[in-house]
XYZ file of C-alpha atoms in Angstrom:
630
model
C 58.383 -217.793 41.304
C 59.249 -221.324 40.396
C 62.521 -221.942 42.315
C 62.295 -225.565 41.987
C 65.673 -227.108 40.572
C 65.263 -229.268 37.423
C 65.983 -232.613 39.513
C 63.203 -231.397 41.578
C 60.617 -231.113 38.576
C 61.703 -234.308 37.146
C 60.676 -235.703 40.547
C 57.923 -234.210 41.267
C 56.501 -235.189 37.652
C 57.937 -239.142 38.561
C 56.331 -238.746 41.782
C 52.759 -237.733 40.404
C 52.617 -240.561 37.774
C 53.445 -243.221 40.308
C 50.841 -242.405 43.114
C 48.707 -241.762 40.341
C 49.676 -244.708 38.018
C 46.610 -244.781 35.100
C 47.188 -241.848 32.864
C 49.749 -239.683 32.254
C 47.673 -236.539 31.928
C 45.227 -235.275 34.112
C 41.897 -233.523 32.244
C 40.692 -230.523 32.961
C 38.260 -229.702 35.451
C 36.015 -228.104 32.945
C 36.701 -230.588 30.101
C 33.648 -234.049 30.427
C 34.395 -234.476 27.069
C 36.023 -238.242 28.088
C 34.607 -239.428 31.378
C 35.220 -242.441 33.221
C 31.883 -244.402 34.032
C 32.792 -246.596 36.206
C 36.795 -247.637 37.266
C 37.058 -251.192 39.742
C 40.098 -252.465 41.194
C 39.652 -255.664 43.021
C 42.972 -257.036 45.249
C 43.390 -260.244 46.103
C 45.972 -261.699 48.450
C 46.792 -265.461 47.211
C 49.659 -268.138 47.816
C 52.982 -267.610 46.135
C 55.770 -269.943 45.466
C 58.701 -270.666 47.627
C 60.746 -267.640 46.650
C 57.460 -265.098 46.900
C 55.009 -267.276 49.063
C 52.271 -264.171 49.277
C 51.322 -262.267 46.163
C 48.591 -259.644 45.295
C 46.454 -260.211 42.536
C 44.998 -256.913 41.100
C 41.895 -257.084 38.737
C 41.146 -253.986 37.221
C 37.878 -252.496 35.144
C 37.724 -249.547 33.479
C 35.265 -248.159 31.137
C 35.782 -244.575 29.840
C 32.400 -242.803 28.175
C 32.551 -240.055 25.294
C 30.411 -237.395 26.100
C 30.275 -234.916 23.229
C 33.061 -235.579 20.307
C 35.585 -237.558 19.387
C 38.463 -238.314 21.616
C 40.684 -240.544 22.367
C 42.770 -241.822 25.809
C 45.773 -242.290 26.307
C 46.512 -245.172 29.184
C 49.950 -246.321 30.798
C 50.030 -249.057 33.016
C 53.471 -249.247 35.035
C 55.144 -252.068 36.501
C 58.738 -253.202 37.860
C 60.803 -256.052 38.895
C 58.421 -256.679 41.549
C 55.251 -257.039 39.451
C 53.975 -258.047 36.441
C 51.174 -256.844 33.573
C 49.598 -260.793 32.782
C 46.948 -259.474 30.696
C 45.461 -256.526 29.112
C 42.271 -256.818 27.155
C 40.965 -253.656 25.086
C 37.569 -253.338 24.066
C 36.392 -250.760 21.892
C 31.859 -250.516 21.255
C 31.771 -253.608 23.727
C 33.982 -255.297 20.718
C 37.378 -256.444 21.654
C 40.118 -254.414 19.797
C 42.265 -257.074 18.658
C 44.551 -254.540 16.210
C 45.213 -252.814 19.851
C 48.245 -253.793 20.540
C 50.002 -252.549 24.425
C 53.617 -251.277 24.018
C 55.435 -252.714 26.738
C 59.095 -250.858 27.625
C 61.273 -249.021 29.912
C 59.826 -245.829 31.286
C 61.658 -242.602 30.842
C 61.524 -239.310 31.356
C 64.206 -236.976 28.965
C 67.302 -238.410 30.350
C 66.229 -239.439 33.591
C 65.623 -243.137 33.755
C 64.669 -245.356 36.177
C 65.860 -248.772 35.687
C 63.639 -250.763 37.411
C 59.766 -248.752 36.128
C 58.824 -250.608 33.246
C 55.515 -249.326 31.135
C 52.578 -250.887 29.316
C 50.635 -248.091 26.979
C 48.220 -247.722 24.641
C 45.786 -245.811 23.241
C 42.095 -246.122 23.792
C 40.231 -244.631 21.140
C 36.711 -242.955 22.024
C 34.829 -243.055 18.061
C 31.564 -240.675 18.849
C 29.302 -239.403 21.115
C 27.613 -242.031 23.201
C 30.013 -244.438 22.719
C 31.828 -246.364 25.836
C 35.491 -248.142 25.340
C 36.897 -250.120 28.194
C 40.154 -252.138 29.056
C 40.707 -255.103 31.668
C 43.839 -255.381 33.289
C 45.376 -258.034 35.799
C 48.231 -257.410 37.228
C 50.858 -259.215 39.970
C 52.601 -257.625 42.634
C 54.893 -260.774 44.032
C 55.681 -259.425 47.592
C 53.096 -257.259 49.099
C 55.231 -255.358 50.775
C 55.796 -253.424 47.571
C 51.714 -252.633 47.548
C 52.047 -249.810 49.177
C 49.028 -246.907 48.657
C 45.870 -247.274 46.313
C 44.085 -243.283 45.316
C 40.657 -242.832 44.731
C 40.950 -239.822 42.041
C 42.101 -240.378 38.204
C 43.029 -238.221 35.893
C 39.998 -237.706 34.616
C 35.969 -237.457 36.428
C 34.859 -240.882 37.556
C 30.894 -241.520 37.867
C 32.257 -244.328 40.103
C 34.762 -245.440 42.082
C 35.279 -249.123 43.895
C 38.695 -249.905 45.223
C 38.104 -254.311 46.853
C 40.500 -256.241 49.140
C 39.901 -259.841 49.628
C 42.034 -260.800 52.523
C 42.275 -264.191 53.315
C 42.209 -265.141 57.120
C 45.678 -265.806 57.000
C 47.084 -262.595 55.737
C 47.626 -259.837 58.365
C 46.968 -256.419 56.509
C 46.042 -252.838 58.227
C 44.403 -250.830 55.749
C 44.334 -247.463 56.390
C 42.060 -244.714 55.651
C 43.533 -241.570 54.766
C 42.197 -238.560 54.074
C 38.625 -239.570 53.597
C 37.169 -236.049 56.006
C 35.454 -233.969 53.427
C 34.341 -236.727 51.490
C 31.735 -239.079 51.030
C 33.231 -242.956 51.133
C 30.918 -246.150 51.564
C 32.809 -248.866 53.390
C 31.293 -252.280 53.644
C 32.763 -255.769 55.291
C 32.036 -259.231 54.310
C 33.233 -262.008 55.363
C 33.535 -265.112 52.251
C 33.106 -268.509 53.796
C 34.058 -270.252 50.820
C 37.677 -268.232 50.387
C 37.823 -267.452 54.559
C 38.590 -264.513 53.656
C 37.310 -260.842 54.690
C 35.687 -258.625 51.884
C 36.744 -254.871 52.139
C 34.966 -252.940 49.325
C 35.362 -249.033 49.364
C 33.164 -247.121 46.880
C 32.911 -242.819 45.666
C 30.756 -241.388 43.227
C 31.179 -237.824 41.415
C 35.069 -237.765 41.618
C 36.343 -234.617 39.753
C 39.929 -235.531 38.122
C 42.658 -235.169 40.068
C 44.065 -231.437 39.813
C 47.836 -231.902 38.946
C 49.337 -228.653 39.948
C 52.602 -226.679 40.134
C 53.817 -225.828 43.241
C 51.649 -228.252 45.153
C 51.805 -230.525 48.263
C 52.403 -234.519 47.591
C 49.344 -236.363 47.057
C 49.860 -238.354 50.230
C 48.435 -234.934 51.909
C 45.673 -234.072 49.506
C 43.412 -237.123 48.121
C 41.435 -240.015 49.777
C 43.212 -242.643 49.706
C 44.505 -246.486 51.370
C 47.567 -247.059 53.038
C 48.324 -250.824 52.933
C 50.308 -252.044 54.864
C 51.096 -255.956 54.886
C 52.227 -257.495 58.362
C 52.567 -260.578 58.030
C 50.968 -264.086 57.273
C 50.513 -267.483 58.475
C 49.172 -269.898 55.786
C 49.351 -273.467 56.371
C 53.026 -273.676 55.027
C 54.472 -270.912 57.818
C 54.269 -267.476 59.470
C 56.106 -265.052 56.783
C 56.701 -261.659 58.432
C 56.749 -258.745 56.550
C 56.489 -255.420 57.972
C 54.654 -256.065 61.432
C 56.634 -252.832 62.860
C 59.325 -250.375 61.824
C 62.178 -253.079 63.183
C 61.008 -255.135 60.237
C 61.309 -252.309 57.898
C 64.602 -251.382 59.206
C 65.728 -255.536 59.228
C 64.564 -255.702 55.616
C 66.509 -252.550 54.700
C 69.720 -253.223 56.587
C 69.119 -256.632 54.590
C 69.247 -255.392 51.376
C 72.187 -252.950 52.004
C 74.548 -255.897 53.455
C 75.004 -257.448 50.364
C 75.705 -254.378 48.580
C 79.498 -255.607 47.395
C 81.269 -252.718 47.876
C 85.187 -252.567 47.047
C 87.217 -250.218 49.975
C 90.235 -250.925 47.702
C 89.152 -248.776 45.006
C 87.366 -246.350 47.216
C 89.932 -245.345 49.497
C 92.721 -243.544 46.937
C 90.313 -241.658 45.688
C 89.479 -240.303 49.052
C 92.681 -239.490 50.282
C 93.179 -237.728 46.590
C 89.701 -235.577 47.569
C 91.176 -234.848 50.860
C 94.885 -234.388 50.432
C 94.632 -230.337 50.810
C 92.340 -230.543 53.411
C 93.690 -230.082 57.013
C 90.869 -230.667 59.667
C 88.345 -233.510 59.951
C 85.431 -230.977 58.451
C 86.837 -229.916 56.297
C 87.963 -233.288 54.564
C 84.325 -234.262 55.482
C 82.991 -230.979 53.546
C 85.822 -231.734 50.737
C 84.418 -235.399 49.997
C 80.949 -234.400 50.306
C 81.579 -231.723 47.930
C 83.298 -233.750 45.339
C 79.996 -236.230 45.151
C 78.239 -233.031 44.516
C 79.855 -232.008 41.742
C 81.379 -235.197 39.991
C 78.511 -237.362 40.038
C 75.419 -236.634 38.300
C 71.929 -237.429 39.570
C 69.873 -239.259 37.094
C 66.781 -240.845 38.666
C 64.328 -240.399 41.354
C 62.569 -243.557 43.040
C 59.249 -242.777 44.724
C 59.347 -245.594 47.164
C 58.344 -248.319 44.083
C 61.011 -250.767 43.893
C 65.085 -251.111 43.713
C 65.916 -250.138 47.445
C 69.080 -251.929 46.986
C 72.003 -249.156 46.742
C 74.412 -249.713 43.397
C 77.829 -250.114 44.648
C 80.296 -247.087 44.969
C 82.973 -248.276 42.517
C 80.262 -248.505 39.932
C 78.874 -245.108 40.543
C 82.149 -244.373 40.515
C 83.072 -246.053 37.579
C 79.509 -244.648 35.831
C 80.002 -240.763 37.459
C 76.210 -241.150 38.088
C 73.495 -242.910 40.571
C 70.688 -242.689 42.036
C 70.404 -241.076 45.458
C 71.069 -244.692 46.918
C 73.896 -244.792 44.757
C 75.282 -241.284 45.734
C 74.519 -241.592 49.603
C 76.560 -245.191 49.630
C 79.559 -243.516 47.562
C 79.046 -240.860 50.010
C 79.355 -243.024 52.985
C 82.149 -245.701 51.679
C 84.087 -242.202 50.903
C 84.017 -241.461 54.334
C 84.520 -244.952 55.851
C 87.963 -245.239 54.273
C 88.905 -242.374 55.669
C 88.279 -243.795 59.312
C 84.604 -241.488 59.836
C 81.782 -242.954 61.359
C 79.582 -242.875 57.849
C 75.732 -244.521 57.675
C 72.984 -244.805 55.440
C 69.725 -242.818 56.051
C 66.165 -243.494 54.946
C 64.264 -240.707 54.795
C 60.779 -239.336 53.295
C 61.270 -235.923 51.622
C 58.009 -233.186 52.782
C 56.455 -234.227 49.664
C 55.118 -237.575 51.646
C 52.210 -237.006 54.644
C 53.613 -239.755 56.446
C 56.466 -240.896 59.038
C 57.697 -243.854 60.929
C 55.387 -244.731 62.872
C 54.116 -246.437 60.190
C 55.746 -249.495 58.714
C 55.664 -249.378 55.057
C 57.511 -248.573 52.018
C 55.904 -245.318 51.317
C 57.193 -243.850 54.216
C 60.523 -242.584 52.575
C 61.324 -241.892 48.873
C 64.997 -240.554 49.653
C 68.172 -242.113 50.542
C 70.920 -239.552 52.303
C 74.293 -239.730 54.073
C 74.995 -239.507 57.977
C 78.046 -238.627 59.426
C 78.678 -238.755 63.180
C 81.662 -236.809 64.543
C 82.273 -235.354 67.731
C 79.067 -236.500 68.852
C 77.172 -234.243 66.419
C 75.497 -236.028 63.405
C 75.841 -234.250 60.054
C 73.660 -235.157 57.396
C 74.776 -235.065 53.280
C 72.561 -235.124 50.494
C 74.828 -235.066 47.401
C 71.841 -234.740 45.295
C 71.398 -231.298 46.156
C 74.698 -230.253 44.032
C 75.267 -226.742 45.182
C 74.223 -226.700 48.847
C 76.522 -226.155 51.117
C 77.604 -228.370 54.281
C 75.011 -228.475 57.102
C 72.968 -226.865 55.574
C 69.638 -228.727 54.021
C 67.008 -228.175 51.586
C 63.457 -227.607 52.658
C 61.975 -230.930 51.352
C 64.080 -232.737 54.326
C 64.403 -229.821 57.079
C 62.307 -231.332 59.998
C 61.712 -235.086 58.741
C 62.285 -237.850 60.434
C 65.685 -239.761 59.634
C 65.870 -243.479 60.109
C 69.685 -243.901 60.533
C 71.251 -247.049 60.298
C 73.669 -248.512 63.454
C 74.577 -252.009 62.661
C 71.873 -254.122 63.422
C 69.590 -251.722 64.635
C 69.124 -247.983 64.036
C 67.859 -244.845 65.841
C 65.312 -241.958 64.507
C 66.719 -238.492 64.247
C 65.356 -235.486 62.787
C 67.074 -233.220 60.096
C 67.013 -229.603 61.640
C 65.251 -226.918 60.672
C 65.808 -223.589 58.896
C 64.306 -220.124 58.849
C 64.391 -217.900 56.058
C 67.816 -216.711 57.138
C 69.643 -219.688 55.764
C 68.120 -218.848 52.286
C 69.171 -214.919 51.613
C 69.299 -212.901 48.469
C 71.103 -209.258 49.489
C 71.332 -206.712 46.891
C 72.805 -203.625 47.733
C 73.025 -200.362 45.184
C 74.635 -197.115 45.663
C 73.821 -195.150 42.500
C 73.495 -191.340 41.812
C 71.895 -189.048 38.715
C 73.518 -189.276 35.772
C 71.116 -187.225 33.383
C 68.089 -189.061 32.775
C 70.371 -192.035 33.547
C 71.090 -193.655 37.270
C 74.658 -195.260 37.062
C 76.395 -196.968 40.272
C 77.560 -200.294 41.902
C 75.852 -202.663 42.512
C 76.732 -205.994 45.467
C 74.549 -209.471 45.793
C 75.235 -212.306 48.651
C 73.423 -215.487 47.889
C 73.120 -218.304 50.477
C 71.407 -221.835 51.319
C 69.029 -222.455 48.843
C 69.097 -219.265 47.167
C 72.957 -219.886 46.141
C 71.230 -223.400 44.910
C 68.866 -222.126 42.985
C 71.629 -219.672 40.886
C 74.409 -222.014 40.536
C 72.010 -224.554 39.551
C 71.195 -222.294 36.511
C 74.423 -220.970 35.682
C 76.054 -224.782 35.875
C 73.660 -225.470 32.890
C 75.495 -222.876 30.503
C 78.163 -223.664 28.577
C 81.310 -221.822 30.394
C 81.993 -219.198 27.320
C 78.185 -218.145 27.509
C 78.663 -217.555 31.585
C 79.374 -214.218 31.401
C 76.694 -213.555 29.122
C 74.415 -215.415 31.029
C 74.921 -214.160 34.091
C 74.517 -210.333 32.946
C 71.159 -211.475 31.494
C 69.530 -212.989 34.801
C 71.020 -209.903 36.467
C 69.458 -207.540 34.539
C 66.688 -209.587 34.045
C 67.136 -209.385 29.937
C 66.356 -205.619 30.115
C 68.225 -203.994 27.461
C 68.081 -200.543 29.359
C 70.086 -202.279 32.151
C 73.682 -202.395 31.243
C 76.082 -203.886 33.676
C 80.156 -203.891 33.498
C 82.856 -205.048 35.399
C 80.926 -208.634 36.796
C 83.089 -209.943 39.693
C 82.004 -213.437 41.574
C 83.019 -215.180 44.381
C 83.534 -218.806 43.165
C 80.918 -220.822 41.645
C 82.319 -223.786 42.817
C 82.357 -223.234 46.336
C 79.029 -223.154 48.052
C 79.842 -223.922 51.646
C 79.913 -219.919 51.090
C 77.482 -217.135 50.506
C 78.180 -216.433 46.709
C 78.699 -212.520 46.051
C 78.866 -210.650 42.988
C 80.225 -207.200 42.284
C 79.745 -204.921 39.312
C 78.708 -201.777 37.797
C 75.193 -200.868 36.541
C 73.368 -198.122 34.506
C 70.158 -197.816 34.192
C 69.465 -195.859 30.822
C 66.284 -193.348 31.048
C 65.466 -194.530 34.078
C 64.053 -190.445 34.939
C 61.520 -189.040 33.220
C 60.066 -185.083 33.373
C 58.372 -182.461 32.098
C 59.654 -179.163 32.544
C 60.878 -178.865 36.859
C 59.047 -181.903 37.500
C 61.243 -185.483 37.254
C 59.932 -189.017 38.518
C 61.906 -192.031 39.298
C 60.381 -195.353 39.929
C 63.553 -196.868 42.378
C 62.524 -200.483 42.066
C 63.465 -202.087 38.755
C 63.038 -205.976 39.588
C 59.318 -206.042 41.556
C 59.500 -209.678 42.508
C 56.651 -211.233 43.328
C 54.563 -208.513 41.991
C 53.085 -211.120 39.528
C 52.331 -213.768 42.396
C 48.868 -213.643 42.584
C 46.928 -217.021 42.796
C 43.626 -217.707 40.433
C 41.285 -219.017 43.086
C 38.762 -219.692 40.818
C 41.057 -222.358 39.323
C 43.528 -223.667 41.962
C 42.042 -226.656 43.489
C 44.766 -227.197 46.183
C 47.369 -225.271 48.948
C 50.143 -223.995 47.251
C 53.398 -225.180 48.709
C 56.672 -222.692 48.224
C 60.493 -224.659 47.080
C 61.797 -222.921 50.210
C 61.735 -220.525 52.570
C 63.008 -217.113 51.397
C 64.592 -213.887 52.571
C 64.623 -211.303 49.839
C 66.496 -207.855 51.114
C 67.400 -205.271 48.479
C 68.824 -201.909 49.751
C 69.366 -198.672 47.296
C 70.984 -195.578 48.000
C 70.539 -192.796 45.638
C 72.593 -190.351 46.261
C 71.073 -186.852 45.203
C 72.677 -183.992 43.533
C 72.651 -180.207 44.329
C 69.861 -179.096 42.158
C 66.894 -181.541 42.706
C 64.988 -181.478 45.975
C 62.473 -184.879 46.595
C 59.052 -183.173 46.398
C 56.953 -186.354 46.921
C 57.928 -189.357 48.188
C 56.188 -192.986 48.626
C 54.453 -194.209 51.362
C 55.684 -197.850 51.479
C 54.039 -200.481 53.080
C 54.153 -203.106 55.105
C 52.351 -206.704 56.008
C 53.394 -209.471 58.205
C 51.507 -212.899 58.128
C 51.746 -216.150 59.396
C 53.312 -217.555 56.145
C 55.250 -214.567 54.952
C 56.042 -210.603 55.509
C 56.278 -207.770 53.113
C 57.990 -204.347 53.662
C 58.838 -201.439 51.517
C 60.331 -198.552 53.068
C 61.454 -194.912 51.757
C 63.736 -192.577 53.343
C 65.592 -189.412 52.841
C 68.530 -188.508 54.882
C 71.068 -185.854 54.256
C 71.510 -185.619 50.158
C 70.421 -189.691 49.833
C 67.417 -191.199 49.633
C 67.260 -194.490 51.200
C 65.129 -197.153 49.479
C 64.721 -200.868 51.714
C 62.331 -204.003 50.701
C 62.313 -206.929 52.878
C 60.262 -209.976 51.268
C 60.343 -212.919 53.541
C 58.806 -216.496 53.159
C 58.325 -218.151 56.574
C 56.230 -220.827 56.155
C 56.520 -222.330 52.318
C 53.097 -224.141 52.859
C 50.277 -221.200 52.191
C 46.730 -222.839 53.129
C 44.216 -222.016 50.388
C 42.247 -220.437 53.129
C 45.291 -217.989 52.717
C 44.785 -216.956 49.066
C 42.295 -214.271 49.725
C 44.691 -212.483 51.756
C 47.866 -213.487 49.671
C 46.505 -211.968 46.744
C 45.535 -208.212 48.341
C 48.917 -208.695 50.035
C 50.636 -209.473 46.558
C 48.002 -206.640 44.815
C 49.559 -203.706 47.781
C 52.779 -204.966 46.821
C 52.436 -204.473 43.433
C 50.740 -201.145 43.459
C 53.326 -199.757 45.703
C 56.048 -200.741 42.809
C 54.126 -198.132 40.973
C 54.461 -195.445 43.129
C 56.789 -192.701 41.858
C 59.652 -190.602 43.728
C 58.782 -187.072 42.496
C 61.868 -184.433 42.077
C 62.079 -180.950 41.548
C 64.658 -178.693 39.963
C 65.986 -175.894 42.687
């Protein structure tokens, strides 16, 4: 059940490769083919210039080991507009590979690009068994405020790990430890008379590789790893603050946004165009918020790296796409020249562990809309295309909001749902036609479950709809016929979306002689759920929470009496409850599943139980309604 929406992947995958920044595969636990023997990252905080008067210096050293045959690595070093690659130095049999040559360009991913990630890669080639290649790598970050996180685990087993700070008296910097329980980490401190400056030097040995999973929780919540967070500093030439507490974060944000350039004058017809059929303030709220939804195209995701500076609405405008900065400050100047109280909000999406009480630039990765009226504060995310107003996706429900207000701001949080606001309803009334069951049969979609399906039928061309839609309703089975498809519009999802058709099922009964069976449940979701736990390193983390409710009535005929009918079943956890029911009433029998996801994070000390829960579920799919002829 991978209900993720393709913007969603795409950031997820961005996401991974940044907090992880060394390789862009991760190996296989089993595979020690290609081993790293030792990996050492030494920063140093030195003077800058007048423009960046502190800057990091990273020195890197890694040396990967071939184990058993042949391999070969390949390595991508990322930077941005805020740092620079000065040197990489390949050496290949403790010879330096000259005809190695680093390809330095623009990162992308399909069509998604992100204008300001830049990439340096290479392959490192591993010749035999036995044989050790290594690279050297410095590399400049010119404000340290954009040093943000440094992870123990690579993609690949490291014998050793050493992760050095050298901070100079001068610089202020809280380095935090973060998730080191469960694992072994030698700290030591030294202080450096001759640079006055304090030593840190963190070290791990036996580090499987990182296990990049589907369906996981952000790194921030899973690996060892050091928060740095840069204060401020007082060299001889003058205090420079940086983020000493979340006012400076906000100051250096509201900074940024002030000199955004945006033009009301082009703005503002557009607006009242948007909202000329619209009659009361929500709904010319819901009809601008709307329009960003569906006319401007999300193209990149920015996980808290660089480029916090908003592009200007006229030239998202102009461009019909943008970044979530660029979307939530269209969004907002929208709304401002229509007279509504419109702000920018910083906010970190579920897949980061942390929240504002800590001052740093990992602590959002997602820019949204605010709008106050009435006193009540609406929040817009235009990059979720088909949700509707006030509603919100799972990855913000419950996170902390830092919402602008002039010079200063306020922290809010975005509400939270239950598994109400993301139904699927399917309800059939068939009867017996032959060996056939023929009927109608009704869906409501809503929240994120409307999401999910117009997020799949908006990427079919419109004269394949039809076609497409049939297919995901039947599920591609060519016994399932269905006529007659009527939908609510697919381009309003501030409602449920229904749908409306006929259905036949084609052999669905089978028999010998008196004796007919019917299995009643043709779609068995999440019958295939179950979880490999002798493979899944990490807690499995659902898109959203989920309310799944499908309802059949069968209507029987005069000459078949039910002689055996189901059991059903029924489980309720902490995370999620499952419930099949079977009843016969009058002439009908009354079939009911209820499959509800409550809590989208399932602990792996939850798998055991998940999977005889999912293994019940699936087992009771089998079971057969047994008829016999009067």
């Amino acid at each position: 059940m991978n209900t993720y929406p393709n913007c969603l992947r795409k950031w997820w995958m961005f996401a991974c490769i940044a907090m992880f920044p060394l390789h862009l595969c991760a190996q296989d636990d089993d595979d020690r083919n290609i081993t790293i023997r030792e990996m050492k990252q030494r920063y140093e905080f030195i003077t800058g210039d007048k423009d960046n008067p502190v800057k990091v210096r990273e020195n890197a050293h890694t040396v990967y080991r071939c184990n058993e045959y042949r391999g070969a690595v390949r390595v991508a070093e990322f930077y941005d507009d805020k740092s620079t690659i000065d040197d990489i130095r390949i050496y290949v049999n403790n010879e330096k590979a000259k005809y190695i040559k680093p390809e330095y360009r623009y990162y992308e991913v399909e069509d998604f690009f992100f204008s300001d990630m830049h990439v340096a890669t290479f392959v490192l080639p591993l010749e035999k068994k036995g044989t050790e290649s290594y690279f050297d790598l410095v590399r400049t970050t010119h404000d340290p405020r954009y040093l943000t996180s440094v992870y123990f685990h690579e993609g690949y087993y490291q014998d050793l790990k050493e992760i050095a700070f050298a901070v100079p008296r001068w610089m202020h910097v809280d380095i935090k430890e973060m998730n080191f329980a469960g694992f072994q980490v030698k700290k030591t401190v030294e202080y450096d008379k001759k640079t006055d400056a304090d030593i840190y030097v963190y070290t791990m040995t036996n580090l499987p590789a990182r296990a990049d999973e589907s369906m996981s929780r952000g790194p921030s919540y899973i690996y060892p790893h050091l928060l740095v967070c840069s204060k401020y500093a007082a060299p001889k030439t003058g205090r420079v603050n940086f983020f000493n507490s979340v006012d400076d974060l906000y100051a250096w944000y509201h900074s940024l946004v002030q000199t955004i350039g945006n033009d009301a004058t082009t703005i503002k017809p557009l607006a009242q165009s948007i909202t000329k059929n619209a009659s009361t303030d929500i709904d010319k709220i819901k009809a601008v918020y709307n329009w960003v939804q569906e006319n401007i195209r999300y193209i990149a995701f920015e996980d808290g790296i660089a480029g916090f500076r908003p592009a200007k609405a006229q030239e998202v405008l102009q461009k019909k796409y943008g970044d979530c900065k660029g979307m939530a400050n269209l969004t907002k100047e929208l709304l401002k020249s229509l007279g509504y109280d419109a702000r920018l909000c910083w906010i970190g999406t579920n897949h980061i562990a942390y929240d504002y009480s800590i001052p740093s630039l990992s602590v959002d990765n997602h820019m949204i809309c605010g709008v106050k009226h009435e006193g009540k504060l609406y929040f817009l995310d235009a990059t979720e295309s088909y949700i509707g107003f006030n509603k919100y996706a799972e990855r913000i429900q419950g996170r902390q909001v830092m919402v602008e207000d002039g010079d200063k701001y306020f922290i809010e949080r975005i509400p939270l749902a239950t598994s109400e606001q993301n139904a699927e309803y399917e309800k059939r009334v068939l009867r017996i036609d032959g060996n056939d069951l023929a009927g109608i049969t009704e869906h409501r979609y809503t929240g994120e479950s409307t999401e999910f399906l117009l997020t799949q039928i908006h990427g079919i061309k419109k004269e394949k709809l039809q076609d497409a839609l049939q297919s995901y309703l039947s599920e591609g089975k060519t016994q399932c016929a269905i006529n007659n498809l009527q939908t609510s519009s697919l381009h309003d999802w501030n409602n449920d979306l229904t749908m409306k058709y006929d259905v036949q099922y084609k052999n669905a009964i089978t028999g010998f002689g008196n004796d007919l069976y019917l299995e009643l449940d043709f779609r068995k979701e999440m019958n295939d759920l179950n979880i490999d736990t002798t493979k899944r390193k990490t807690d499995l983390l659902f898109s959203f929470k989920r309310k799944l409710v499908h309802e059949t009535e069968l209507q029987l005929p005069d000459e078949l009496k039910v002689s055996e009918l189901p059991k059903g079943m029924k489980v309720s956890r902490d995370n999620y409850d499952f419930s099949v029911s079977y009843e016969v009433k009058a002439n009908k029998i009354l079939y009911r599943k209820e499959l509800i996801i409550k809590n989208t994070h399932l602990p792996k000390t939850a798998f055991g139980q998940w999977n005889d829960d999912v293994k019940l579920l699936a087992k009771n799919y089998l079971q057969q309604i047994s008829f016999t002829k009067k």
